[in-house]
Coordinates of C-alpha atoms in Angstrom, one line a residue:
M209 CA 0.0 0.0 0.0
A210 CA 1.3 3.4 -0.9
Q211 CA 2.1 5.6 2.2
P212 CA 0.9 9.2 2.5
T213 CA 3.6 11.7 1.8
S214 CA 4.1 15.4 2.5
S215 CA 3.1 16.0 -1.1
T216 CA -0.3 14.4 -0.8
L217 CA -3.0 16.7 -2.2
T218 CA -6.6 17.3 -1.4
F219 CA -9.4 18.7 -3.6
P220 CA -12.3 20.6 -2.2
A221 CA -15.6 18.7 -2.2
P222 CA -17.7 21.6 -3.6
S223 CA -15.3 21.9 -6.6
A224 CA -15.4 18.1 -7.1
T225 CA -19.2 18.3 -7.3
L226 CA -19.0 20.8 -10.1
L227 CA -16.7 18.6 -12.1
S228 CA -18.6 15.3 -11.5
P229 CA -20.8 15.6 -14.7
Y230 CA -17.7 15.5 -16.8
L231 CA -16.0 12.5 -15.2
P232 CA -15.9 9.2 -17.1
S233 CA -19.1 7.3 -17.6
T234 CA -19.8 4.0 -19.2
S235 CA -18.8 4.1 -22.9
S236 CA -21.3 3.1 -25.5
H237 CA -18.7 3.2 -28.3
N238 CA -16.6 0.1 -27.5
R239 CA -13.7 2.4 -26.8
P240 CA -12.4 4.2 -23.7
F241 CA -14.1 7.4 -22.4
L242 CA -11.6 10.1 -23.5
T243 CA -11.1 13.2 -21.5
L244 CA -8.8 15.9 -22.9
T245 CA -7.4 18.2 -20.3
Y246 CA -4.6 20.7 -20.3
A247 CA -3.5 24.1 -18.9
T248 CA -3.2 27.1 -21.2
S249 CA -2.4 30.8 -21.0
L250 CA -4.7 33.6 -22.1
D251 CA -3.1 33.4 -25.6
A252 CA -3.9 29.6 -25.9
T253 CA -0.2 28.7 -25.3
L254 CA 0.9 25.6 -23.4
S255 CA 4.6 26.5 -22.8
L256 CA 7.1 29.2 -23.6
T257 CA 9.0 26.9 -26.0
P258 CA 8.7 23.2 -26.9
T259 CA 11.5 22.3 -24.5
T260 CA 10.7 24.7 -21.7
P261 CA 8.5 23.2 -18.9
T262 CA 6.1 26.0 -18.0
L263 CA 4.1 26.1 -14.8
L264 CA 0.6 27.5 -15.5
S265 CA -1.7 25.8 -13.0
G266 CA -2.2 27.3 -9.6
P267 CA -2.3 25.1 -6.4
L268 CA -6.0 24.3 -6.6
S269 CA -5.9 23.6 -10.4
K270 CA -2.9 21.3 -9.7
S271 CA -4.9 19.4 -7.1
M272 CA -7.8 19.1 -9.7
T273 CA -5.4 17.4 -12.1
H274 CA -4.5 14.8 -9.5
Y275 CA -8.2 14.4 -8.7
L276 CA -9.0 13.8 -12.3
R277 CA -6.1 11.3 -12.7
A278 CA -7.5 9.2 -9.8
H279 CA -10.8 9.0 -11.7
H280 CA -9.3 7.7 -14.9
A281 CA -7.9 4.2 -15.8
A282 CA -5.1 5.7 -17.8
I283 CA -3.2 8.9 -18.4
L284 CA -1.7 9.6 -21.8
I285 CA 1.0 11.9 -23.1
G286 CA 3.2 12.2 -26.2
A287 CA 6.9 11.5 -26.3
G288 CA 7.8 15.2 -26.5
T289 CA 6.2 15.8 -23.1
A290 CA 7.8 12.8 -21.6
I291 CA 11.3 14.0 -22.8
A292 CA 10.8 17.6 -21.8
D293 CA 9.1 17.2 -18.4
D294 CA 10.1 13.7 -17.0
P295 CA 6.5 13.6 -15.6
S296 CA 5.4 11.4 -12.7
L297 CA 2.1 10.4 -14.4
N298 CA 0.5 9.3 -11.1
S299 CA -2.1 10.7 -8.7
R300 CA -1.0 12.3 -5.4
L301 CA -4.6 12.8 -4.3
E302 CA -5.2 11.8 -0.7
G303 CA -6.6 8.3 -0.6
A304 CA -5.4 7.4 -4.2
E305 CA -3.9 4.0 -3.4
I306 CA -2.4 1.8 -6.0
D307 CA -5.8 0.6 -7.2
R308 CA -6.8 4.1 -8.1
Q309 CA -3.6 5.0 -9.9
P310 CA -3.9 5.6 -13.7
R311 CA -1.9 3.5 -16.1
P312 CA 0.7 5.8 -17.8
V313 CA 0.7 5.6 -21.6
V314 CA 3.3 7.3 -23.7
L315 CA 3.0 7.7 -27.5
D316 CA 6.5 7.3 -28.7
P317 CA 6.4 6.2 -32.3
R318 CA 10.2 6.4 -32.9
G319 CA 11.3 5.3 -29.5
R320 CA 12.9 8.6 -28.6
W321 CA 12.0 8.6 -24.9
A322 CA 15.1 7.7 -22.9
V323 CA 13.2 6.1 -20.1
G324 CA 15.5 4.6 -17.4
G325 CA 15.7 3.7 -13.7
G326 CA 15.9 7.4 -12.8
S327 CA 12.7 8.4 -14.6
K328 CA 10.0 9.6 -12.2
V329 CA 7.4 7.3 -13.6
V330 CA 9.7 4.3 -13.0
S331 CA 10.8 5.3 -9.6
L332 CA 7.2 5.8 -8.5
A333 CA 6.2 2.4 -9.8
R334 CA 9.0 0.8 -7.8
Q335 CA 7.7 2.6 -4.7
G336 CA 4.1 1.4 -5.2
R337 CA 3.0 4.9 -5.8
G338 CA 2.2 4.5 -9.5
L339 CA 1.9 1.9 -12.3
G340 CA 4.5 1.0 -14.9
P341 CA 4.1 2.8 -18.3
W342 CA 2.9 1.4 -21.5
V343 CA 5.0 2.8 -24.3
M344 CA 3.5 2.7 -27.8
V345 CA 6.1 2.6 -30.6
M346 CA 5.7 2.1 -34.4
E347 CA 6.3 -1.3 -36.0
G348 CA 9.9 -1.9 -36.9
V349 CA 11.4 0.4 -34.3
D350 CA 14.4 -1.3 -32.6
V351 CA 13.9 -0.3 -28.9
D352 CA 17.0 -0.4 -26.7
G353 CA 17.0 -3.6 -24.6
E354 CA 17.8 -1.7 -21.4
K355 CA 14.7 0.5 -21.8
V356 CA 12.6 -2.6 -22.3
R357 CA 14.1 -4.2 -19.2
V358 CA 13.4 -1.1 -17.1
V359 CA 9.8 -0.7 -18.3
E360 CA 8.9 -4.4 -18.0
G361 CA 10.6 -4.5 -14.6
V362 CA 8.0 -2.2 -13.1
G363 CA 5.0 -3.9 -14.8
G364 CA 5.0 -1.8 -17.9
A365 CA 5.3 -2.8 -21.5
Y366 CA 6.3 -1.7 -25.0
V367 CA 3.4 -2.0 -27.5
T368 CA 3.8 -1.8 -31.3
L369 CA 1.3 -0.2 -33.5
S370 CA 1.2 0.6 -37.2
T371 CA 1.2 4.2 -38.3
N372 CA -0.7 6.1 -41.0
E373 CA 0.7 7.7 -44.1
D374 CA 2.2 10.7 -42.2
G375 CA 4.1 8.5 -39.7
R376 CA 1.6 9.0 -36.8
F377 CA -0.6 6.7 -34.9
D378 CA -4.3 6.6 -35.8
W379 CA -6.1 7.6 -32.6
K380 CA -8.8 4.9 -33.3
D381 CA -6.0 2.3 -33.2
V382 CA -4.6 3.7 -30.0
L383 CA -8.0 3.6 -28.3
D384 CA -8.7 0.2 -29.6
V385 CA -5.5 -1.2 -28.1
L386 CA -6.4 0.4 -24.7
W387 CA -9.9 -0.9 -24.8
K388 CA -8.8 -4.5 -25.5
E389 CA -6.5 -4.2 -22.5
G390 CA -9.4 -3.3 -20.3
V391 CA -8.8 0.4 -20.1
T392 CA -12.3 2.0 -19.9
S393 CA -11.2 5.7 -19.6
V394 CA -8.2 7.7 -20.5
M395 CA -7.1 11.2 -19.6
V396 CA -5.0 12.9 -22.3
E397 CA -2.8 15.6 -20.9
G398 CA -0.6 16.6 -23.9
G399 CA 1.6 17.9 -25.3
G400 CA 0.8 20.3 -28.1
V401 CA 0.9 17.8 -31.0
V402 CA -1.3 15.3 -29.2
I403 CA -3.9 18.0 -28.1
N404 CA -4.1 19.6 -31.6
E405 CA -4.5 16.2 -33.2
L406 CA -7.4 15.3 -31.0
L407 CA -9.0 18.7 -31.6
S408 CA -8.6 18.3 -35.4
P409 CA -11.7 17.5 -37.6
R410 CA -10.4 14.0 -38.1
Y411 CA -10.5 13.0 -34.4
F412 CA -12.7 15.6 -32.7
G413 CA -15.5 13.1 -32.4
L414 CA -13.5 10.8 -30.3
V415 CA -13.3 13.3 -27.4
D416 CA -16.0 12.8 -24.7
A417 CA -15.1 15.6 -22.3
V418 CA -12.8 18.7 -22.3
I419 CA -11.4 20.3 -19.1
V420 CA -9.2 23.2 -19.7
T421 CA -7.4 25.3 -17.0
I422 CA -7.0 28.9 -18.1
A423 CA -4.2 30.8 -16.3
P424 CA -4.3 34.6 -16.1
V425 CA -1.1 35.1 -18.0
W426 CA 0.1 35.7 -21.6
L427 CA 3.1 33.7 -22.7
G428 CA 3.7 35.5 -26.1
R429 CA 4.7 34.3 -29.5
E430 CA 6.9 31.3 -30.5
G431 CA 5.3 29.1 -27.7
V432 CA 3.5 25.8 -28.1
Q433 CA 0.0 26.9 -29.1
V434 CA -3.3 25.0 -29.1
C435 CA -4.7 25.6 -32.6
P436 CA -6.1 22.6 -34.5
E437 CA -6.0 22.4 -38.2
E438 CA -8.8 24.1 -40.1
R439 CA -12.1 22.5 -41.2
R440 CA -13.9 23.3 -44.5
D441 CA -17.4 22.5 -45.6
G442 CA -18.5 20.8 -48.8
E443 CA -18.1 24.1 -50.7
G444 CA -14.6 24.6 -49.5
K445 CA -15.6 27.4 -47.1
K446 CA -13.7 27.6 -43.7
V447 CA -16.0 26.7 -40.8
A448 CA -15.4 26.1 -37.1
V449 CA -13.9 22.8 -36.1
G450 CA -16.4 22.4 -33.3
R451 CA -17.6 23.8 -30.1
L452 CA -18.3 22.8 -26.5
R453 CA -21.8 22.1 -25.2
D454 CA -23.0 21.6 -21.6
V455 CA -20.4 24.2 -20.6
R456 CA -19.5 25.0 -17.0
W457 CA -16.9 27.4 -15.6
V458 CA -15.3 26.4 -12.3
P459 CA -13.2 29.1 -10.5
L460 CA -10.2 27.6 -8.8
G461 CA -8.1 30.3 -7.1
E462 CA -6.9 32.7 -9.8
D463 CA -7.5 30.1 -12.6
G464 CA -10.7 29.5 -14.5
V465 CA -11.5 25.9 -15.5
L466 CA -13.7 25.4 -18.6
C467 CA -15.6 22.1 -18.8
G468 CA -17.7 20.9 -21.7
R469 CA -18.5 18.2 -24.1
P470 CA -17.4 18.5 -27.7
K471 CA -19.9 18.9 -30.5
M472 CA -18.9 19.3 -34.1
D473 CA -20.9 21.9 -35.9
E474 CA -23.0 20.7 -38.8

């Protein structure tokens, strides 16, 4: 059993009640319930540069992230985020024992992530404070044997998937693999490439809930921005990619949290 630490977090019950309608529910699509969540600045920017970890969430918003992690079966990020941030990918919510920890999933088509014994996700799994990661790589990638040994040593695994014509995973394939492994819900946290892909017209319909923390700061140009590719109608006219319905704003300290369910405009 994981032991409480000084970094254990709590999340206020009134705020949790406001978020409850957007938590995972039973999927009717034979795929995991997908929650897209991230923190952004007022200019829709995730970080100052692709390689600069940028703290945006305030203390309450940070606690919300760990609350959400404890309510999902898996937490997913791209390789770029894993490389830049060395994230823990666990929940530090008070009472989140090992049976409430999300399965870390890292999309790493080319095997770039130098995961090792010192990686936070591995260390936490060894301590019983998190689960071993599943790392998805493209078929034909020769993964270093030491990385495989480290990942499998904490109960994780390398999973091979085919890629589409642009060398990226198809999100339907990713969700299909997770579903077959018994993952009923997945919380996608980033980074920019992953978020923009899921908000693109091709994959927008796969997202069940969006929870965005908006920090009261502008980061400026040249940062990692949330801006999905455009969508056009049958006549070639540019139209909105989609919008959120059932919207709720949740104030958390100085941050504003936007919750909603995606709906693609007709």
